[in-house]
PDB file of C-alpha atoms in Angstrom:
ATOM      1  CA  VAL A  16       4.983  78.372 103.068  1.00 54.00           C
ATOM      2  CA  ILE A  17       4.755  81.752 100.491  1.00 63.00           C
ATOM      3  CA  PRO A  18       6.505  81.995  98.081  1.00 66.00           C
ATOM      4  CA  ASN A  19       9.707  84.717  98.238  1.00 70.00           C
ATOM      5  CA  ALA A  20       7.985  85.730 102.444  1.00 75.00           C
ATOM      6  CA  GLN A  21      10.924  85.407 103.656  1.00 84.00           C
ATOM      7  CA  PRO A  22      12.385  87.682 106.990  1.00 93.00           C
ATOM      8  CA  VAL A  23      16.236  87.594 105.351  1.00 95.00           C
ATOM      9  CA  THR A  24      15.856  91.007 103.975  1.00 95.00           C
ATOM     10  CA  ALA A  25      13.866  92.979 106.323  1.00 97.00           C
ATOM     11  CA  ILE A  26      17.273  91.275 108.632  1.00 97.00           C
ATOM     12  CA  ILE A  27      19.735  92.298 106.343  1.00 97.00           C
ATOM     13  CA  LEU A  28      17.956  95.768 105.608  1.00 97.00           C
ATOM     14  CA  LEU A  29      18.040  96.307 110.057  1.00 97.00           C
ATOM     15  CA  ILE A  30      21.505  95.202 110.849  1.00 97.00           C
ATOM     16  CA  THR A  31      22.788  97.995 107.903  1.00 97.00           C
ATOM     17  CA  LEU A  32      21.158 100.527 109.396  1.00 96.00           C
ATOM     18  CA  TYR A  33      21.302  99.339 113.278  1.00 94.00           C
ATOM     19  CA  ILE A  34      24.841  97.816 113.382  1.00 93.00           C
ATOM     20  CA  GLY A  35      26.718  98.803 110.219  1.00 94.00           C
ATOM     21  CA  PRO A  36      27.733  97.796 106.497  1.00 96.00           C
ATOM     22  CA  HIS A  37      30.219  94.896 107.000  1.00 96.00           C
ATOM     23  CA  PRO A  38      28.437  92.595 108.732  1.00 95.00           C
ATOM     24  CA  ALA A  39      25.588  93.754 106.886  1.00 97.00           C
ATOM     25  CA  VAL A  40      27.659  92.321 103.939  1.00 98.00           C
ATOM     26  CA  ILE A  41      28.712  89.061 105.681  1.00 97.00           C
ATOM     27  CA  ILE A  42      25.448  87.846 106.949  1.00 96.00           C
ATOM     28  CA  SER A  43      24.217  88.531 103.816  1.00 96.00           C
ATOM     29  CA  ALA A  44      26.429  86.225 101.912  1.00 97.00           C
ATOM     30  CA  LEU A  45      26.510  83.887 104.569  1.00 96.00           C
ATOM     31  CA  SER A  46      22.524  83.505 104.381  1.00 95.00           C
ATOM     32  CA  MET A  47      23.015  83.374 100.792  1.00 94.00           C
ATOM     33  CA  ILE A  48      25.334  79.996 100.739  1.00 94.00           C
ATOM     34  CA  ILE A  49      24.349  78.197 103.435  1.00 94.00           C
ATOM     35  CA  THR A  50      19.915  78.323 102.242  1.00 91.00           C
ATOM     36  CA  ASN A  51      21.585  77.478  98.482  1.00 91.00           C
ATOM     37  CA  PHE A  52      24.167  74.934 100.065  1.00 91.00           C
ATOM     38  CA  TYR A  53      20.569  73.672 101.232  1.00 90.00           C
ATOM     39  CA  LEU A  54      17.636  74.569  98.508  1.00 87.00           C
ATOM     40  CA  GLY A  55      20.162  73.989  95.834  1.00 86.00           C
ATOM     41  CA  MET A  56      23.367  76.100  94.240  1.00 90.00           C
ATOM     42  CA  GLY A  57      23.589  77.630  91.076  1.00 90.00           C
ATOM     43  CA  ILE A  58      24.785  80.369  89.531  1.00 90.00           C
ATOM     44  CA  TRP A  59      21.734  82.402  91.203  1.00 91.00           C
ATOM     45  CA  THR A  60      23.353  82.065  94.518  1.00 93.00           C
ATOM     46  CA  ILE A  61      26.349  84.919  93.165  1.00 95.00           C
ATOM     47  CA  ALA A  62      22.855  86.644  91.638  1.00 95.00           C
ATOM     48  CA  GLN A  63      21.724  86.770  95.334  1.00 95.00           C
ATOM     49  CA  VAL A  64      24.960  87.438  96.947  1.00 96.00           C
ATOM     50  CA  GLY A  65      26.008  90.316  94.569  1.00 97.00           C
ATOM     51  CA  VAL A  66      23.074  91.806  94.462  1.00 97.00           C
ATOM     52  CA  PHE A  67      22.305  92.289  98.161  1.00 97.00           C
ATOM     53  CA  ILE A  68      26.049  93.713  98.682  1.00 97.00           C
ATOM     54  CA  LEU A  69      24.814  96.253  96.289  1.00 98.00           C
ATOM     55  CA  LEU A  70      21.876  96.950  98.028  1.00 97.00           C
ATOM     56  CA  ILE A  71      23.355  97.543 101.079  1.00 98.00           C
ATOM     57  CA  LEU A  72      26.229  99.629  99.652  1.00 97.00           C
ATOM     58  CA  LEU A  73      23.294 101.791  98.434  1.00 97.00           C
ATOM     59  CA  ILE A  74      21.425 101.963 101.827  1.00 97.00           C
ATOM     60  CA  HIS A  75      24.342 102.734 103.609  1.00 96.00           C
ATOM     61  CA  GLN A  76      24.647 105.867 101.518  1.00 96.00           C
ATOM     62  CA  ILE A  77      21.557 106.536 101.696  1.00 96.00           C
ATOM     63  CA  THR A  78      21.684 106.656 105.826  1.00 95.00           C
ATOM     64  CA  ARG A  79      24.623 109.162 105.077  1.00 94.00           C
ATOM     65  CA  ILE A  80      22.004 111.791 103.929  1.00 95.00           C
ATOM     66  CA  THR A  81      18.780 111.503 104.431  1.00 94.00           C
ATOM     67  CA  PRO A  82      16.645 110.703 108.244  1.00 94.00           C
ATOM     68  CA  LEU A  83      16.252 106.977 107.647  1.00 95.00           C
ATOM     69  CA  LYS A  84      17.282 106.032 110.574  1.00 93.00           C
ATOM     70  CA  GLN A  85      14.740 108.586 112.179  1.00 94.00           C
ATOM     71  CA  LYS A  86      11.769 107.430 110.007  1.00 95.00           C
ATOM     72  CA  LEU A  87       9.591 104.889 110.606  1.00 96.00           C
ATOM     73  CA  SER A  88       8.458 105.238 107.219  1.00 96.00           C
ATOM     74  CA  TRP A  89      10.928 106.350 104.564  1.00 96.00           C
ATOM     75  CA  GLN A  90      12.073 102.516 105.982  1.00 96.00           C
ATOM     76  CA  LEU A  91       9.045 101.005 105.170  1.00 97.00           C
ATOM     77  CA  ILE A  92       9.638 102.936 101.983  1.00 96.00           C
ATOM     78  CA  THR A  93      13.141 101.030 102.245  1.00 96.00           C
ATOM     79  CA  CYS A  94      11.834  97.943 102.343  1.00 95.00           C
ATOM     80  CA  VAL A  95       9.447  97.568  98.973  1.00 96.00           C
ATOM     81  CA  TRP A  96      12.118  99.401  97.124  1.00 96.00           C
ATOM     82  CA  MET A  97      14.534  97.150  98.278  1.00 96.00           C
ATOM     83  CA  SER A  98      12.866  94.081  97.591  1.00 96.00           C
ATOM     84  CA  LEU A  99      11.327  94.891  94.009  1.00 97.00           C
ATOM     85  CA  LEU A 100      14.801  96.659  92.690  1.00 97.00           C
ATOM     86  CA  TYR A 101      16.374  93.041  94.339  1.00 96.00           C
ATOM     87  CA  GLY A 102      14.148  90.792  92.380  1.00 95.00           C
ATOM     88  CA  PHE A 103      15.135  93.165  89.395  1.00 97.00           C
ATOM     89  CA  LEU A 104      18.817  93.152  89.653  1.00 97.00           C
ATOM     90  CA  VAL A 105      18.754  89.279  90.116  1.00 95.00           C
ATOM     91  CA  SER A 106      16.606  88.062  87.313  1.00 95.00           C
ATOM     92  CA  LEU A 107      18.928  91.139  85.198  1.00 95.00           C
ATOM     93  CA  PHE A 108      21.714  89.628  86.531  1.00 95.00           C
ATOM     94  CA  LEU A 109      20.572  85.537  85.398  1.00 93.00           C
ATOM     95  CA  ALA A 110      18.539  86.537  82.743  1.00 93.00           C
ATOM     96  CA  PRO A 111      21.212  85.656  79.400  1.00 90.00           C
ATOM     97  CA  PHE A 112      22.878  82.905  81.536  1.00 88.00           C
ATOM     98  CA  PHE A 113      19.104  81.306  80.926  1.00 86.00           C
ATOM     99  CA  GLY A 114      18.995  82.136  77.699  1.00 88.00           C
ATOM    100  CA  ILE A 115      16.259  84.683  77.916  1.00 90.00           C
ATOM    101  CA  THR A 116      16.893  87.175  74.856  1.00 88.00           C
ATOM    102  CA  HIS A 117      13.065  88.590  75.652  1.00 91.00           C
ATOM    103  CA  PHE A 118      14.193  90.757  79.201  1.00 93.00           C
ATOM    104  CA  TRP A 119      10.700  92.112  80.296  1.00 94.00           C
ATOM    105  CA  PRO A 120       8.461  88.883  79.765  1.00 94.00           C
ATOM    106  CA  TYR A 121      10.815  87.225  81.491  1.00 93.00           C
ATOM    107  CA  TYR A 122      10.991  89.923  83.970  1.00 95.00           C
ATOM    108  CA  PHE A 123       7.167  90.484  84.639  1.00 96.00           C
ATOM    109  CA  SER A 124       6.662  86.046  84.876  1.00 94.00           C
ATOM    110  CA  GLY A 125       8.147  86.869  88.084  1.00 93.00           C
ATOM    111  CA  LEU A 126       7.035  90.661  89.369  1.00 95.00           C
ATOM    112  CA  PRO A 127       3.740  88.651  91.210  1.00 94.00           C
ATOM    113  CA  PHE A 128       6.854  87.172  93.341  1.00 94.00           C
ATOM    114  CA  ASP A 129       8.503  89.799  93.802  1.00 95.00           C
ATOM    115  CA  LEU A 130       5.586  92.310  95.229  1.00 95.00           C
ATOM    116  CA  LEU A 131       5.459  88.880  97.525  1.00 94.00           C
ATOM    117  CA  HIS A 132       8.954  89.847  98.630  1.00 94.00           C
ATOM    118  CA  ALA A 133       7.906  93.241  99.225  1.00 96.00           C
ATOM    119  CA  GLY A 134       4.801  92.459 101.451  1.00 95.00           C
ATOM    120  CA  GLY A 135       6.323  90.089 103.118  1.00 95.00           C
ATOM    121  CA  THR A 136       9.727  91.899 103.471  1.00 96.00           C
ATOM    122  CA  LEU A 137       7.599  94.770 104.905  1.00 96.00           C
ATOM    123  CA  VAL A 138       5.526  92.467 107.500  1.00 96.00           C
ATOM    124  CA  PHE A 139       8.659  91.206 108.756  1.00 97.00           C
ATOM    125  CA  TYR A 140      10.750  94.366 109.049  1.00 97.00           C
ATOM    126  CA  LEU A 141       7.686  95.601 111.195  1.00 97.00           C
ATOM    127  CA  LEU A 142       7.299  92.599 113.169  1.00 97.00           C
ATOM    128  CA  LEU A 143      10.922  91.972 113.834  1.00 97.00           C
ATOM    129  CA  LYS A 144      11.988  95.381 114.135  1.00 97.00           C
ATOM    130  CA  HIS A 145      11.853  96.031 118.044  1.00 97.00           C
ATOM    131  CA  PRO A 146      12.768  92.342 118.781  1.00 97.00           C
ATOM    132  CA  LEU A 147      16.332  92.478 116.851  1.00 97.00           C
ATOM    133  CA  LEU A 148      17.025  96.418 117.759  1.00 95.00           C
ATOM    134  CA  THR A 149      17.344  94.723 121.678  1.00 95.00           C
ATOM    135  CA  VAL A 150      19.377  92.050 120.618  1.00 94.00           C
ATOM    136  CA  PHE A 151      21.428  94.700 118.162  1.00 92.00           C
ATOM    137  CA  ASP A 152      21.747  96.633 121.233  1.00 90.00           C
ATOM    138  CA  HIS A 153      22.464  94.776 123.777  1.00 89.00           C
ATOM    139  CA  TYR A 154      25.349  93.260 121.490  1.00 83.00           C
ATOM    140  CA  LEU A 155      26.875  96.854 120.589  1.00 84.00           C
ATOM    141  CA  ARG A 156      26.767  97.850 124.358  1.00 83.00           C
ATOM    142  CA  ARG A 157      28.699  94.276 125.050  1.00 84.00           C
ATOM    143  CA  ASN A 158      31.260  94.572 122.988  1.00 78.00           C
ATOM    144  CA  ASN A 159      31.430  98.137 122.196  1.00 75.00           C
ATOM    145  CA  TYR A 160      31.236  98.353 118.713  1.00 68.00           C
ATOM    146  CA  HIS A 161      30.259 101.287 116.700  1.00 62.00           C
ATOM    147  CA  ASP A 162      29.968 100.698 112.783  1.00 60.00           C
ATOM    148  CA  ALA A 163      26.914 102.445 111.406  1.00 51.00           C
TER     149      ALA A 163
END
C-alpha cells in the first residue's frame, strides 16, 4: 500500500466537475467520516471534511470562470494543486491542536506524503475519469439531474 495514494480526491474532483458541488460535499463528508470510523476518529476528521468542502467550493467557482471541464490538462493540474493544497490546509488546521509552534518544519516533514497524494490523485483521475463519467451520465439521465 502506498501512503496517501487513494482515489477519494480524484473521485471528489470528478463529482464536483460533472455532477456538482452539492453531491460532492455530501460524498466527501461521508467518505471522510466513514473512513475515519474504520481507521480512527480524531480532530483530523473535522479538518479533512472542512478542507474538502473548501476545495469543492473553490473548484466549483473556478469552473464558472474557466473551461476546466473541457480541458484535461487543466484537470490534471487541478489534481496536483488540489492534493497539495489539501495537505497544506489540513496541516495548517491541525498544527495548533498538536502543540506545534513551528509550522514550516512540521509541514515540510509531511510534504513527501502530500506529493504521493498528488501523484496518486493524478493516476486515479486518469484511470477513473472515463468509467465514472459513464456511470455519472447514466445516473444523470436516469434521474434527470441538473446541478453542475
